[in-house]
Structures are given as C-alpha cells and as structure tokens.
C-alpha cells in the first residue's frame, strides 16, 4: 500500500510536524509506504509530485488550513483536522483506504488538461525548467501591462502624450510599470528557479541592469541564469562561521551576487548581448513578404506539434520575446492564433463529423471549443492522445495555415495571452479572425477525412 | 540559541494553564526574549482557543507568533498534572513554550521547532524528558536529540 498525506495548521509551527510524524509512524508500523507533505511555517516541504499521487492508493489530508486539492482528483481521499491525526493516525489510514474517490469540481476535459500541464511541469528539467519558471511569472506582468497599453491606444496612438489624461495614466500603468517590471521579474524568477530565494534579488537586479543596457529579453535571460549560478557558487564557496550564517541571505549573497552580475554586464557581456538583441529585433520587425509567411508557417507547426509541450513553449517564449518592444508584434499574433486552432478545429470536427467521434469525444468537443477560444492549446491533447497519427498532422496543418496567414495579413498583438478575450488588442483584427477561421476549417476537414467511422 | 538553562523552569509553581503560561512568560520577559508580556500571553492564549496545544502524552506546546517577541525562543517548564484541555483528556507534565517574532525572516529556528514536534511523538524522547530533574539534564536530552 502507498499512502500519501498532507499536514498543515494555521501557525504551522508544531502540529503540522507532529501530525506528519504520527502518520509516518502509523504507516510504517503497518508496513505501508508513506510520504507526507508538510505545509508549515518553513514552507512546503517534501512536496508530493504528480508521480507520487499517480502511484498512491489513498490520500490523507490532516489540515486546518486550505491546501491545493485539485491534484488529488480521482484518488481515495479522507480530509480531517490536524488533531485527528494526532489522536488516532492508525484509524485515519484505515479510513483513507476505505474513503470515497475524491472528485475535483469542473468538467473532465478541463481536469485532464490541468493534470497534463502539471505532469509536464514536474517533468521539465534543467535550463528549460528555469526559463519556463521565469516566463510563467513574467506573463501576468506582460498581460496586465499589454492590456493597459492597448486600452491607452484606444484613445488614439499618441493620446498618452497628453499629460494628465486617462490615456496617459493607462500608458504609465502599462508601459511605465507593467512592462518595466517584466524583464526584472523574468530574470529574477529564472534565478529563483536555479538558486531558490536568495537568487531572486540578484536576478531582478541583474535584469534591471540588462534593461539599462538595452539588452532586453535576451539580456534578462542571460542575467537570470548568471544570477542563479553565481548565487549557487557563493552558497557553495563562501563559508561563514555558524554565528554569522544569518547574514548570508540578507547581506553576502545579495551584495556580492548583484555586484558580480551587474559589473559583468557593464564591463563585459552587456554590450554584445544588447547588440544581438537589437539585431534580432530589427530582423524580426523588418521581416516581410515570403520570409514572414514562412516564419508564421513554422510557428504554426511548432505550436500544434506537441500542444503545450517543449516545442510549443519554445515558439511561445519566442513570441513573448518579440513583445518586449512594447508595441504590437506580428509574431505574437501568429503564435496565439496558431495555438488557438488545434482545440478549435477539433471542436468543429466533432460538430460536423458526428459519426467519427465517440459520445465522450463529442462532449469533450464543447470544452475544447472554450479552451481553444482561451488559447489553451492543451485542449487538443485528449483527442490527439486517442488517435495521434490522424489528429496531430491535421492540427499541425491547420495551425500552420493560421500562422502563415496571420503573418501575411500583418496582424499584430500586444499581449501574450488571452485568446478571444484579447482580440481588442489585435491590430487588423478582421483579417486575423479570417486567418484563425481558415486554420480551424483546415484542421476540422482534415480530421474528418482522416479519421475512421466509429463502429456502432 | 533558541533555548538555554535560563529558559528552563523546574518546577513551575502555577497549577493552571493560564498561570503556567504567565509564569513562563515572566521568565522570558526577565531574560529579554519578549518586550511585552501581556501582548505575548494574549497571543498564546488566542492560539490555545483555536484548539488546545496539549497534544497528548502529557505534553503541551503553547506558542505565540507576535511582535512582542524580540528573539525567537523555546522554553521548557516541568509542571504537575495541569489540566490543559488535552486531546486525550490527560493532564500535562511537560510544557514547551515557543515564541516567534511576527516578521521572522530566517527559518532555522522553525526547522528546530519542527524537529522538536516530531521528536515529541517518540516514546523514548518523552521518557528521557521525564527522567531529567534539572535544567542541565534537560539541555543534555535536547542535545542528544539534535535539538541544540
């Protein structure tokens, strides 16, 4: 038997750990495998992974505070207060094994998608994981900033130059605050992923230096990785006597880390990185005609290929990178449009070709339409998983059509996420919609032609 | 240091839960671990109201997280069968009282408290505590269990 448990209490000083110990002891006596996640004042320790949960026979929650529950959907689960675990951990384990299956609210497809996303997050490793950690923390800043800027532009493109107007304030919120923070946040959370909390300050300061040197998105990535590894080196090689260890995270690491990263930027790497960044931006913004269409096509293929996996995320990260300039990006528009097509196309296919899908798939089609409209490419995964050889080529073709058309029409987007809900931030939105509809139709028709009839 | 001999009281004179907390807090005040006794005691009692910190096995671990704490501390008090509304209904013999500042940056002392909490669940650790008759002996038990 494999048992998992989560313990947490409001102060998180004692009972969290006593309950953990009690459950661990009781499980060991029974000869069961046990892992306990403690959510105390020290933070989350011994966190349960998707693999742990998948392999578990039952879950025990001994918590007096709320803890993330969705991850336990589909498992036997018993939820009690911390004190119950102290009173009788033995009985608690028996109860858990007899407990009903926990079902997270929300419909199945959305759950599946969330599960797949969580699993991928656990699996991602190394540099990619650090980069994605940075990107995921950065996105809210870009979305908030980008939408504020887009709202400002609705008063006219130069309305913000008029001081004291709403348009100017919106621009200050979006450009002056949101976009100004996003590069330091990206660098900071890359470093955080590498070196944990001490990395954050050094990374954010490094990112700010990169901004000052016009090294942009690329500079932030370099600064973030450098900060993370520099902090790790400081932790490893600077050894202080025990009584002084307290000053490591508040004094030694931030000061020396920031100086090392900052000065390396000013004296050594800042200039070349800035040059590369500028060249890249010029190349991308200057690209037009056949090249642009080809790029859109490749972006489309990448977005659909693994539906939210590393290839998709690489294209996506590339798209967000082109946003840093602060104006609309044709590449970002192509990325979002192409990313919306796979679930949308499959949803349309379930609607048109009713005899090619199971009842469950037809139901899932409705959810996929919503996911697609919200630019959650992962919505296509359940269909692709069931029939990859027919579905994946169909969605790649549709997404490629949308990517290429979006670039050809020169639609631009100034925010990195939101799907249908950020269409007001799209320039040339009519043709953009045409591009998305065309791709959706291609995917739907190809899927319908390739898939076999369901035997009744 | 989270705990030292000055923070060990054997035996505690008071016979009630509130009395024991007051008496221990007075000691914490006298050695400068808290700045405001009333505020600290209020925080501890408020925590007790949520549910008793007497976790069974004759042990209670009252704790307060408040600005009144100037330096994190752990206290040990030997009491005699004090009623603490324990989960198992038994009276309390050992009191570990904890104080943590509201804005505590480091986590070292929290790690130690987490470890203490886990140790309390072990029969052996509890009997070693019971056998210790003076402050030095308590310190030795804590050292032996890697809590110091």
Coordinates of C-alpha atoms in Angstrom, one line a residue:
Chain A
X1 CA 0.0 0.0 0.0
X2 CA 1.2 3.5 -0.7
X3 CA -0.3 6.3 1.4
X4 CA 0.2 10.0 0.9
X5 CA -0.6 12.7 3.4
X6 CA -0.6 16.5 3.6
X7 CA -0.4 18.1 7.0
X8 CA -0.9 21.8 7.7
X9 CA -2.1 24.0 10.6
X10 CA -2.7 27.8 10.9
X11 CA 0.5 28.7 12.8
X12 CA 2.4 25.9 11.1
X13 CA 4.9 25.6 14.0
X14 CA 4.2 22.3 15.7
X15 CA 1.1 20.4 14.9
X16 CA 1.9 20.2 11.2
X17 CA 5.0 18.2 12.0
X18 CA 3.6 16.2 14.9
X19 CA 0.8 15.0 12.7
X20 CA 3.3 14.2 9.9
X21 CA 5.3 12.1 12.4
X22 CA 2.2 10.4 13.8
X23 CA 1.0 9.4 10.3
X24 CA 4.5 8.3 9.2
X25 CA 4.9 6.1 12.3
X26 CA 1.5 4.5 12.0
X27 CA 2.0 3.8 8.3
X28 CA 5.4 2.3 8.9
X29 CA 4.0 0.0 11.6
X30 CA 1.5 -1.3 9.1
X31 CA 4.3 -1.8 6.6
X32 CA 2.9 0.8 4.1
X33 CA 4.9 3.2 2.0
X34 CA 4.3 6.7 3.2
X35 CA 5.2 10.2 2.1
X36 CA 3.9 13.3 4.0
X37 CA 3.9 16.8 2.6
X38 CA 4.2 19.3 5.4
X39 CA 2.9 22.8 4.9
X40 CA 4.2 24.7 7.9
X41 CA 5.9 27.9 8.6
X42 CA 9.0 26.7 6.9
X43 CA 7.1 26.5 3.7
X44 CA 6.1 23.4 1.7
X45 CA 8.4 20.6 2.4
X46 CA 8.6 17.1 0.9
X47 CA 6.1 18.2 -1.8
X48 CA 4.0 15.4 -3.4
X49 CA 4.8 15.1 -7.1
X50 CA 2.4 14.0 -9.8
X51 CA 4.1 10.6 -9.9
X52 CA 3.6 10.2 -6.1
X53 CA -0.1 10.9 -6.5
X54 CA -0.5 8.7 -9.5
X55 CA 1.1 5.7 -7.6
X56 CA -0.8 6.3 -4.3
X57 CA -3.6 4.1 -3.0
X58 CA -5.1 6.7 -0.7
X59 CA -4.6 10.3 0.4
X60 CA -4.9 11.7 3.9
X61 CA -5.4 15.4 4.4
X62 CA -4.8 16.4 8.0
X63 CA -5.1 20.1 7.6
X64 CA -6.7 23.1 9.4
X65 CA -5.9 25.4 6.5
X66 CA -6.8 25.0 2.9
X67 CA -4.4 23.2 0.7
X68 CA -4.3 22.6 -3.1
X69 CA -6.8 19.8 -3.7
X70 CA -7.3 19.5 -7.5
X71 CA -4.2 17.4 -7.8
X72 CA -5.9 14.6 -5.9
X73 CA -8.8 14.2 -8.2
X74 CA -9.6 10.5 -8.8
X75 CA -8.0 9.3 -5.6
X76 CA -9.4 7.9 -2.4
X77 CA -9.2 10.8 0.0
X78 CA -10.0 11.5 3.6
X79 CA -9.9 15.0 4.9
X80 CA -9.7 15.7 8.7
X81 CA -8.3 18.3 11.1
X82 CA -4.7 18.1 12.3
X83 CA -5.7 17.0 15.7
X84 CA -7.4 13.9 14.3
X85 CA -4.1 12.7 13.0
X86 CA -2.6 13.1 16.5
X87 CA -5.4 11.3 18.2
X88 CA -5.5 8.2 16.0
X89 CA -3.3 8.0 13.0
X90 CA -3.9 4.3 12.7
X91 CA -7.6 4.7 12.2
X92 CA -7.1 7.6 9.8
X93 CA -5.0 5.3 7.5
X94 CA -7.7 2.7 7.6
X95 CA -10.4 5.3 6.9
X96 CA -8.4 6.6 3.9
X97 CA -8.2 3.2 2.3
X98 CA -12.0 2.9 2.6
X99 CA -12.6 6.5 1.6
X100 CA -14.7 7.5 -1.5
X101 CA -12.9 8.7 -4.6
X102 CA -12.3 12.5 -4.5
X103 CA -13.6 14.4 -7.5
X104 CA -12.4 17.9 -8.2
X105 CA -15.1 20.2 -9.4
X106 CA -15.1 21.2 -13.1
X107 CA -15.6 19.1 -16.1
X108 CA -13.4 16.2 -17.1
X109 CA -11.5 17.5 -20.1
X110 CA -10.5 20.6 -18.2
X111 CA -9.3 18.4 -15.4
X112 CA -7.4 16.2 -17.8
X113 CA -5.7 19.3 -19.3
X114 CA -4.8 20.6 -15.9
X115 CA -3.3 17.2 -15.0
X116 CA -1.3 17.0 -18.2
X117 CA 0.0 20.5 -17.6
X118 CA 1.0 19.7 -14.0
X119 CA 2.7 16.5 -15.2
X120 CA 4.7 18.3 -17.8
X121 CA 5.7 20.9 -15.2
X122 CA 7.1 18.1 -13.0
X123 CA 8.9 16.5 -15.9
X124 CA 10.6 19.6 -17.3
X125 CA 14.2 19.7 -16.3
X126 CA 17.2 21.9 -16.2
X127 CA 17.6 25.1 -18.2
X128 CA 14.2 24.7 -19.8
X129 CA 12.5 24.5 -16.4
X130 CA 14.3 27.6 -15.1
X131 CA 13.4 29.5 -18.2
X132 CA 9.7 28.5 -18.0
X133 CA 9.6 29.4 -14.4
X134 CA 10.7 32.9 -15.3
X135 CA 8.3 33.1 -18.2
X136 CA 5.3 31.9 -16.1
X137 CA 6.0 34.6 -13.5
X138 CA 6.5 37.2 -16.2
X139 CA 3.3 36.6 -18.1
X140 CA 0.9 38.3 -15.7
X141 CA 3.0 41.4 -15.9
X142 CA 3.0 41.3 -19.7
X143 CA -0.7 40.7 -19.8
X144 CA -1.6 43.5 -17.4
X145 CA 0.9 45.9 -19.0
X146 CA -0.1 45.0 -22.5
X147 CA -3.8 45.4 -21.9
X148 CA -3.3 48.7 -20.2
X149 CA -1.2 49.9 -23.2
X150 CA -3.8 48.6 -25.6
X151 CA -6.6 50.4 -23.7
X152 CA -4.5 53.6 -23.9
X153 CA -4.1 53.2 -27.6
X154 CA -7.9 53.0 -27.9
X155 CA -7.9 56.8 -27.3
X156 CA -5.6 57.2 -30.3
X157 CA -2.0 56.2 -30.8
X158 CA -0.5 59.4 -29.4
X159 CA -3.3 60.2 -26.9
X160 CA -1.0 59.2 -24.0
X161 CA 1.4 62.0 -24.8
X162 CA -1.2 64.4 -23.4
X163 CA -0.2 64.5 -19.7
X164 CA -2.9 64.1 -17.0
X165 CA -5.3 62.2 -19.3
X166 CA -6.7 58.7 -18.7
X167 CA -4.8 57.6 -21.8
X168 CA -1.5 58.8 -20.2
X169 CA -2.3 57.1 -16.9
X170 CA -3.1 53.8 -18.7
X171 CA 0.2 54.1 -20.5
X172 CA 2.1 54.8 -17.3
X173 CA 0.5 51.7 -15.7
X174 CA 1.1 49.5 -18.7
X175 CA 4.4 50.8 -20.1
X176 CA 5.9 52.6 -17.1
X177 CA 5.1 50.0 -14.5
X178 CA 3.9 46.6 -16.0
X179 CA 6.4 46.4 -18.9
X180 CA 9.1 48.0 -16.8
X181 CA 8.8 45.2 -14.3
X182 CA 8.5 42.3 -16.6
X183 CA 12.2 41.9 -17.6
X184 CA 13.5 42.1 -14.0
X185 CA 10.8 39.6 -13.0
X186 CA 11.8 37.3 -15.8
X187 CA 15.4 37.4 -14.7
X188 CA 14.5 37.2 -11.1
X189 CA 12.4 34.1 -11.3
X190 CA 14.9 32.3 -13.6
X191 CA 17.4 32.9 -10.8
X192 CA 14.9 31.9 -8.2
X193 CA 14.3 28.6 -10.0
X194 CA 18.0 27.9 -10.0
X195 CA 19.1 29.2 -6.6
X196 CA 15.9 29.4 -4.6
X197 CA 15.0 32.5 -2.6
X198 CA 18.5 34.0 -2.4
X199 CA 18.5 34.1 -6.3
X200 CA 15.5 36.4 -6.6
X201 CA 17.1 39.8 -5.6
X202 CA 20.3 39.2 -7.6
X203 CA 18.3 38.1 -10.6
X204 CA 15.9 41.1 -10.5
X205 CA 18.8 43.5 -10.1
X206 CA 20.7 41.8 -13.0
X207 CA 17.5 42.0 -15.1
X208 CA 17.2 45.8 -14.3
X209 CA 20.8 46.3 -15.4
X210 CA 20.1 44.5 -18.6
X211 CA 17.2 46.9 -19.2
X212 CA 19.5 49.9 -18.6
X213 CA 21.9 48.5 -21.3
X214 CA 19.0 47.9 -23.7
X215 CA 19.8 44.2 -23.7
X216 CA 16.1 43.4 -23.5
X217 CA 14.6 40.0 -23.2
X218 CA 17.8 38.2 -24.2
X219 CA 19.7 40.1 -21.7
X220 CA 17.2 39.2 -19.0
X221 CA 17.6 35.5 -19.7
X222 CA 21.4 35.8 -19.6
X223 CA 21.2 37.8 -16.4
X224 CA 18.7 35.4 -14.8
X225 CA 20.8 32.3 -15.5
X226 CA 24.0 34.1 -14.5
X227 CA 22.5 35.3 -11.2
X228 CA 21.2 31.8 -10.4
X229 CA 24.5 30.1 -10.9
X230 CA 26.5 32.9 -9.3
X231 CA 24.4 32.7 -6.1
X232 CA 24.8 28.9 -6.1
X233 CA 28.6 29.4 -6.3
X234 CA 28.5 31.9 -3.5
X235 CA 26.5 29.5 -1.4
X236 CA 29.0 26.7 -2.1
X237 CA 32.3 28.5 -1.7
X238 CA 31.8 31.3 0.9
X239 CA 31.7 29.6 4.2
X240 CA 31.0 31.7 7.3
X241 CA 31.2 30.7 10.9
X242 CA 27.9 29.4 12.2
X243 CA 27.1 32.5 14.2
X244 CA 27.4 34.7 11.1
X245 CA 25.4 32.4 8.8
X246 CA 22.3 34.5 9.2
X247 CA 23.9 37.3 7.2
X248 CA 24.4 35.1 4.1
X249 CA 21.0 35.5 2.6
X250 CA 20.5 39.2 3.7
X251 CA 23.9 40.6 3.1
X252 CA 26.6 38.5 1.5
X253 CA 24.6 36.9 -1.4
X254 CA 22.6 39.9 -2.5
X255 CA 25.5 42.3 -2.3
X256 CA 28.2 40.2 -3.9
X257 CA 25.8 38.5 -6.3
X258 CA 24.4 41.8 -7.6
X259 CA 27.9 43.3 -8.0
X260 CA 29.2 40.3 -9.8
X261 CA 26.3 40.1 -12.2
X262 CA 25.8 43.8 -12.6
X263 CA 29.5 44.6 -13.2
X264 CA 29.9 41.7 -15.6
X265 CA 27.1 43.2 -17.6
X266 CA 28.5 46.7 -17.6
X267 CA 32.1 45.7 -18.4
X268 CA 31.8 42.5 -20.4
X269 CA 28.6 40.9 -21.7
X270 CA 26.2 43.8 -21.7
X271 CA 27.3 45.3 -25.0
X272 CA 27.4 42.2 -27.1
X273 CA 24.1 40.9 -25.7
X274 CA 22.5 44.2 -26.4
X275 CA 23.8 44.2 -29.9
X276 CA 22.4 40.7 -30.5
X277 CA 19.1 41.7 -29.0
X278 CA 18.8 44.8 -31.2
X279 CA 19.8 42.9 -34.3
X280 CA 17.3 40.2 -33.6
X281 CA 14.5 42.7 -33.0
X282 CA 15.4 44.6 -36.2
X283 CA 15.5 41.4 -38.2
X284 CA 12.1 40.3 -36.9
X285 CA 10.3 43.6 -37.2
X286 CA 11.9 44.2 -40.7
X287 CA 10.9 40.8 -42.0
X288 CA 8.1 40.8 -44.5
X289 CA 6.8 39.0 -47.6
X290 CA 7.7 35.4 -48.1
X291 CA 10.1 35.2 -45.1
X292 CA 7.4 36.4 -42.7
X293 CA 4.9 33.9 -44.1
X294 CA 7.4 31.1 -43.8
X295 CA 8.1 32.1 -40.2
X296 CA 4.4 32.1 -39.5
X297 CA 4.1 28.6 -41.0
X298 CA 6.9 27.2 -38.9
X299 CA 5.5 28.9 -35.8
X300 CA 2.1 27.2 -36.6
X301 CA 3.7 23.8 -37.0
X302 CA 5.6 24.2 -33.7
X303 CA 2.5 25.4 -31.7
X304 CA 0.5 22.4 -32.8
X305 CA 3.2 19.7 -32.8
X306 CA 3.1 18.9 -29.1
X307 CA 0.2 21.1 -27.9
X308 CA 1.8 22.8 -24.9
X309 CA 4.9 20.7 -24.7
X310 CA 8.5 22.0 -25.1
X311 CA 8.3 22.7 -28.9
X312 CA 5.1 24.7 -28.4
X313 CA 6.5 26.5 -25.4
X314 CA 9.7 27.3 -27.4
X315 CA 7.6 29.0 -30.1
X316 CA 5.6 30.7 -27.4
X317 CA 8.6 32.0 -25.5
X318 CA 10.0 33.3 -28.8
X319 CA 6.6 35.1 -29.4
X320 CA 6.6 36.8 -25.9
X321 CA 10.2 37.9 -26.5
X322 CA 9.1 39.9 -29.5
X323 CA 6.6 41.8 -27.3
X324 CA 9.3 43.5 -25.2
X325 CA 9.5 46.3 -27.6
X326 CA 6.1 47.3 -26.2
X327 CA 4.2 47.6 -29.4
X328 CA 2.2 45.0 -31.3
X329 CA 4.0 42.0 -32.5
X330 CA 3.1 40.1 -35.7
X331 CA 4.9 37.1 -34.3
X332 CA 3.0 37.1 -31.1
X333 CA -0.3 37.3 -33.1
X334 CA 0.8 34.3 -35.2
X335 CA 1.7 32.3 -32.1
X336 CA -1.6 32.9 -30.4
X337 CA -3.7 32.4 -33.5
X338 CA -1.9 29.1 -34.3
X339 CA -2.2 28.0 -30.7
X340 CA -5.9 28.5 -30.7
X341 CA -6.5 26.5 -33.8
X342 CA -5.9 22.8 -32.6
X343 CA -8.7 22.7 -30.0
X344 CA -11.0 24.9 -32.1
X345 CA -10.5 22.8 -35.2
X346 CA -11.2 19.6 -33.3
X347 CA -14.2 21.1 -31.7
X348 CA -15.6 22.0 -35.1
X349 CA -14.8 18.5 -36.4
X350 CA -16.8 16.8 -33.6
X351 CA -19.7 19.1 -34.6
X352 CA -19.5 18.4 -38.4
X353 CA -18.4 14.7 -38.5
X354 CA -20.7 13.3 -35.8
X355 CA -20.1 9.7 -36.9
X356 CA -16.3 9.9 -36.4
X357 CA -16.2 10.6 -32.7
X358 CA -17.4 8.8 -29.6
X359 CA -20.1 10.3 -27.4
X360 CA -17.5 11.3 -24.8
X361 CA -15.4 13.0 -27.5
X362 CA -18.4 14.9 -28.7
X363 CA -19.0 16.2 -25.2
X364 CA -15.3 17.0 -24.9
X365 CA -15.5 19.0 -28.1
X366 CA -17.6 21.6 -26.4
X367 CA -15.0 22.1 -23.7
X368 CA -12.3 22.1 -26.4
X369 CA -14.0 25.0 -28.1
X370 CA -13.8 27.0 -24.9
X371 CA -10.2 26.0 -24.3
X372 CA -9.3 26.9 -27.8
X373 CA -11.0 30.3 -27.6
X374 CA -9.0 31.0 -24.5
X375 CA -5.7 30.0 -26.3
X376 CA -5.1 26.8 -24.2
X377 CA -3.6 24.6 -26.9
X378 CA -3.5 21.7 -24.4
X379 CA -7.3 21.3 -25.0
X380 CA -6.4 19.3 -28.1
X381 CA -4.4 16.7 -26.2
X382 CA -7.2 14.3 -25.3
X383 CA -8.1 14.0 -28.9
X384 CA -4.5 13.7 -30.1
X385 CA -3.8 11.1 -27.4
X386 CA -6.6 8.9 -28.6
X387 CA -5.6 9.0 -32.3
X388 CA -2.2 10.7 -32.7
X389 CA -1.4 9.7 -36.2
X390 CA -4.5 11.3 -37.7
X391 CA -5.1 14.1 -35.3
X392 CA -1.6 15.6 -35.0
X393 CA -1.0 16.1 -38.7
X394 CA -4.4 17.7 -39.0
X395 CA -3.9 20.2 -36.3
X396 CA -0.4 21.0 -37.5
X397 CA -1.7 21.7 -41.0
X398 CA -4.4 24.0 -39.6
X399 CA -2.2 25.9 -37.2
X400 CA 0.4 26.3 -40.0
X401 CA -2.2 27.9 -42.2
X402 CA -3.3 30.3 -39.5
X403 CA 0.3 31.2 -38.6
X404 CA 1.2 31.9 -42.2
X405 CA -2.0 33.9 -42.9
X406 CA -1.7 35.9 -39.8
X407 CA 1.8 36.9 -40.8
X408 CA 0.7 37.6 -44.4
X409 CA -2.1 39.9 -43.2
X410 CA 0.4 41.5 -40.8
X411 CA -2.0 41.2 -37.8
X412 CA -0.2 42.3 -34.6
X413 CA -0.9 41.6 -31.0
X414 CA 0.4 43.5 -27.9
X415 CA -0.4 41.0 -25.2
X416 CA 0.9 37.4 -24.8
X417 CA -2.2 35.5 -23.8
X418 CA -6.0 35.6 -23.5
X419 CA -7.3 34.2 -26.8
X420 CA -10.7 35.6 -27.8
X421 CA -10.7 37.9 -24.8
X422 CA -7.8 40.0 -26.0
X423 CA -8.9 40.4 -29.6
X424 CA -9.4 44.1 -28.9
X425 CA -5.6 44.3 -28.6
X426 CA -5.1 42.9 -32.1
X427 CA -4.4 45.2 -35.0
X428 CA -6.1 44.2 -38.2
X429 CA -8.4 42.0 -36.2
X430 CA -10.8 41.2 -39.1
X431 CA -8.2 39.5 -41.2
X432 CA -6.8 37.9 -38.0
X433 CA -10.2 36.2 -37.4
X434 CA -10.1 35.1 -41.1
X435 CA -6.7 33.5 -40.5
X436 CA -7.9 31.7 -37.4
X437 CA -11.2 30.5 -39.1
X438 CA -9.2 29.3 -42.1
X439 CA -6.9 27.2 -39.9
X440 CA -9.8 25.9 -37.9
X441 CA -11.6 24.8 -41.0
X442 CA -8.5 23.1 -42.4
X443 CA -8.0 21.2 -39.1
X444 CA -11.7 20.2 -38.9
X445 CA -11.9 19.0 -42.5
X446 CA -8.6 17.1 -42.4
X447 CA -9.5 15.4 -39.1
X448 CA -12.9 14.4 -40.5
X449 CA -11.4 13.0 -43.7
X450 CA -8.6 11.1 -41.9
X451 CA -10.5 9.7 -39.0
X452 CA -12.3 6.4 -39.4
X453 CA -16.0 6.0 -38.7
X454 CA -16.8 4.8 -35.2
X455 CA -18.2 1.3 -35.3
X456 CA -21.6 1.3 -33.5
Chain B
X1 CA 20.4 30.0 20.9
X2 CA 16.8 29.0 20.9
X3 CA 16.9 27.6 24.5
X4 CA 19.4 27.8 27.3
X5 CA 19.3 27.0 31.0
X6 CA 17.7 30.3 31.9
X7 CA 14.7 29.3 29.8
X8 CA 14.1 26.1 31.7
X9 CA 11.9 26.2 34.7
X10 CA 11.8 23.1 37.0
X11 CA 9.4 23.1 38.7
X12 CA 6.8 25.6 37.6
X13 CA 4.9 26.9 40.6
X14 CA 1.5 27.6 39.0
X15 CA -1.1 24.9 38.8
X16 CA -3.4 26.2 36.0
X17 CA -2.9 26.5 32.2
X18 CA -3.1 30.3 32.3
X19 CA -0.9 30.5 35.4
X20 CA 1.8 28.4 33.8
X21 CA 1.8 30.5 30.7
X22 CA 2.0 33.7 32.7
X23 CA 4.9 32.3 34.9
X24 CA 6.9 31.2 31.9
X25 CA 6.3 34.4 30.1
X26 CA 7.6 36.3 33.1
X27 CA 10.8 34.4 32.8
X28 CA 11.0 35.1 29.1
X29 CA 10.5 38.8 29.9
X30 CA 13.2 38.8 32.5
X31 CA 15.8 37.4 30.2
X32 CA 14.8 39.8 27.4
X33 CA 13.2 37.4 24.9
X34 CA 9.9 39.3 24.9
X35 CA 9.3 43.0 25.1
X36 CA 5.7 43.0 26.2
X37 CA 4.4 40.2 28.4
X38 CA 0.7 41.0 28.1
X39 CA 0.8 41.0 24.3
X40 CA 2.7 37.7 24.2
X41 CA 0.4 36.0 26.7
X42 CA -2.6 37.2 24.7
X43 CA -1.2 35.7 21.5
X44 CA -0.5 32.4 23.2
X45 CA -4.0 32.2 24.7
X46 CA -5.6 33.1 21.4
X47 CA -3.7 30.2 19.8
X48 CA -4.9 27.9 22.7
X49 CA -8.5 29.0 21.9
X50 CA -8.3 27.6 18.3
X51 CA -7.6 24.3 19.8
X52 CA -5.6 23.1 22.7
X53 CA -1.8 22.7 22.2
X54 CA -1.8 19.8 24.6
X55 CA -1.1 17.2 22.0
X56 CA -1.4 14.2 24.3
X57 CA 1.3 12.1 26.0
X58 CA 1.3 14.8 28.9
X59 CA 2.9 17.3 26.6
X60 CA 1.8 20.8 25.7
X61 CA 3.4 23.2 23.3
X62 CA 1.8 26.6 23.7
X63 CA 3.2 29.0 21.1
X64 CA 2.8 32.6 20.1
X65 CA 3.8 34.5 17.0
X66 CA 3.8 38.2 17.8
X67 CA 5.8 41.3 17.6
X68 CA 6.2 41.2 21.3
X69 CA 8.9 38.5 20.8
X70 CA 12.3 40.1 20.4
X71 CA 14.3 36.9 19.8
X72 CA 12.9 33.5 19.0
X73 CA 12.9 31.2 21.9
X74 CA 11.9 27.8 23.3
X75 CA 11.2 27.3 27.0
X76 CA 10.7 24.1 28.9
X77 CA 8.6 24.0 32.1
X78 CA 8.0 21.0 34.3
X79 CA 4.5 21.2 35.7
X80 CA 2.5 18.8 37.8
X81 CA -0.7 17.4 36.2
X82 CA -2.1 20.7 34.9
X83 CA -5.4 20.5 33.1
X84 CA -4.8 21.7 29.5
X85 CA -7.9 20.5 27.7
X86 CA -5.8 17.9 26.1
X87 CA -6.9 15.9 23.2
X88 CA -6.6 12.7 25.1
X89 CA -8.1 14.2 28.3
X90 CA -4.9 13.6 30.3
X91 CA -3.2 16.3 32.4
X92 CA 0.0 17.8 31.2
X93 CA 3.5 17.3 32.8
X94 CA 5.8 18.9 30.2
X95 CA 5.3 22.3 28.7
X96 CA 7.4 23.6 25.7
X97 CA 6.5 27.2 25.2
X98 CA 7.6 28.8 22.0
X99 CA 7.9 32.4 20.9
X100 CA 8.4 33.6 17.4
X101 CA 8.5 37.2 16.1
X102 CA 5.7 38.1 13.6
X103 CA 8.2 39.0 10.9
X104 CA 10.7 36.2 11.2
X105 CA 13.0 36.1 8.2
X106 CA 15.2 33.1 8.8
X107 CA 13.8 29.7 9.1
X108 CA 16.5 27.9 11.2
X109 CA 14.6 28.1 14.4
X110 CA 11.4 26.9 12.7
X111 CA 13.3 23.9 11.5
X112 CA 14.3 23.1 15.1
X113 CA 10.7 23.5 16.3
X114 CA 9.5 21.2 13.5
X115 CA 12.1 18.7 14.7
X116 CA 11.0 19.1 18.3
X117 CA 7.4 18.4 17.3
X118 CA 8.4 15.2 15.5
X119 CA 10.6 14.1 18.5
X120 CA 7.6 14.6 20.9
X121 CA 5.8 11.8 19.1
X122 CA 8.6 9.3 20.2
X123 CA 8.1 7.4 23.4
X124 CA 11.8 7.4 24.1
X125 CA 12.3 11.1 23.9
X126 CA 9.4 11.7 26.3
X127 CA 10.7 9.3 28.9
X128 CA 14.1 10.9 28.7
X129 CA 12.5 14.2 29.5
X130 CA 10.6 12.8 32.4
X131 CA 13.8 11.4 33.9
X132 CA 15.6 14.7 33.7
X133 CA 15.4 16.5 37.0
X134 CA 17.2 19.8 36.4
X135 CA 17.9 22.3 33.7
X136 CA 21.3 20.9 32.7
X137 CA 19.7 17.4 32.3
X138 CA 17.0 18.8 30.0
X139 CA 19.7 20.6 27.9
X140 CA 21.5 17.2 27.7
X141 CA 18.4 15.5 26.5
X142 CA 17.8 18.2 23.8
X143 CA 21.5 17.9 22.7
X144 CA 21.3 14.2 22.5
X145 CA 18.2 14.5 20.2
X146 CA 19.9 17.0 18.0
X147 CA 17.7 19.8 19.0
X148 CA 20.5 22.1 20.2

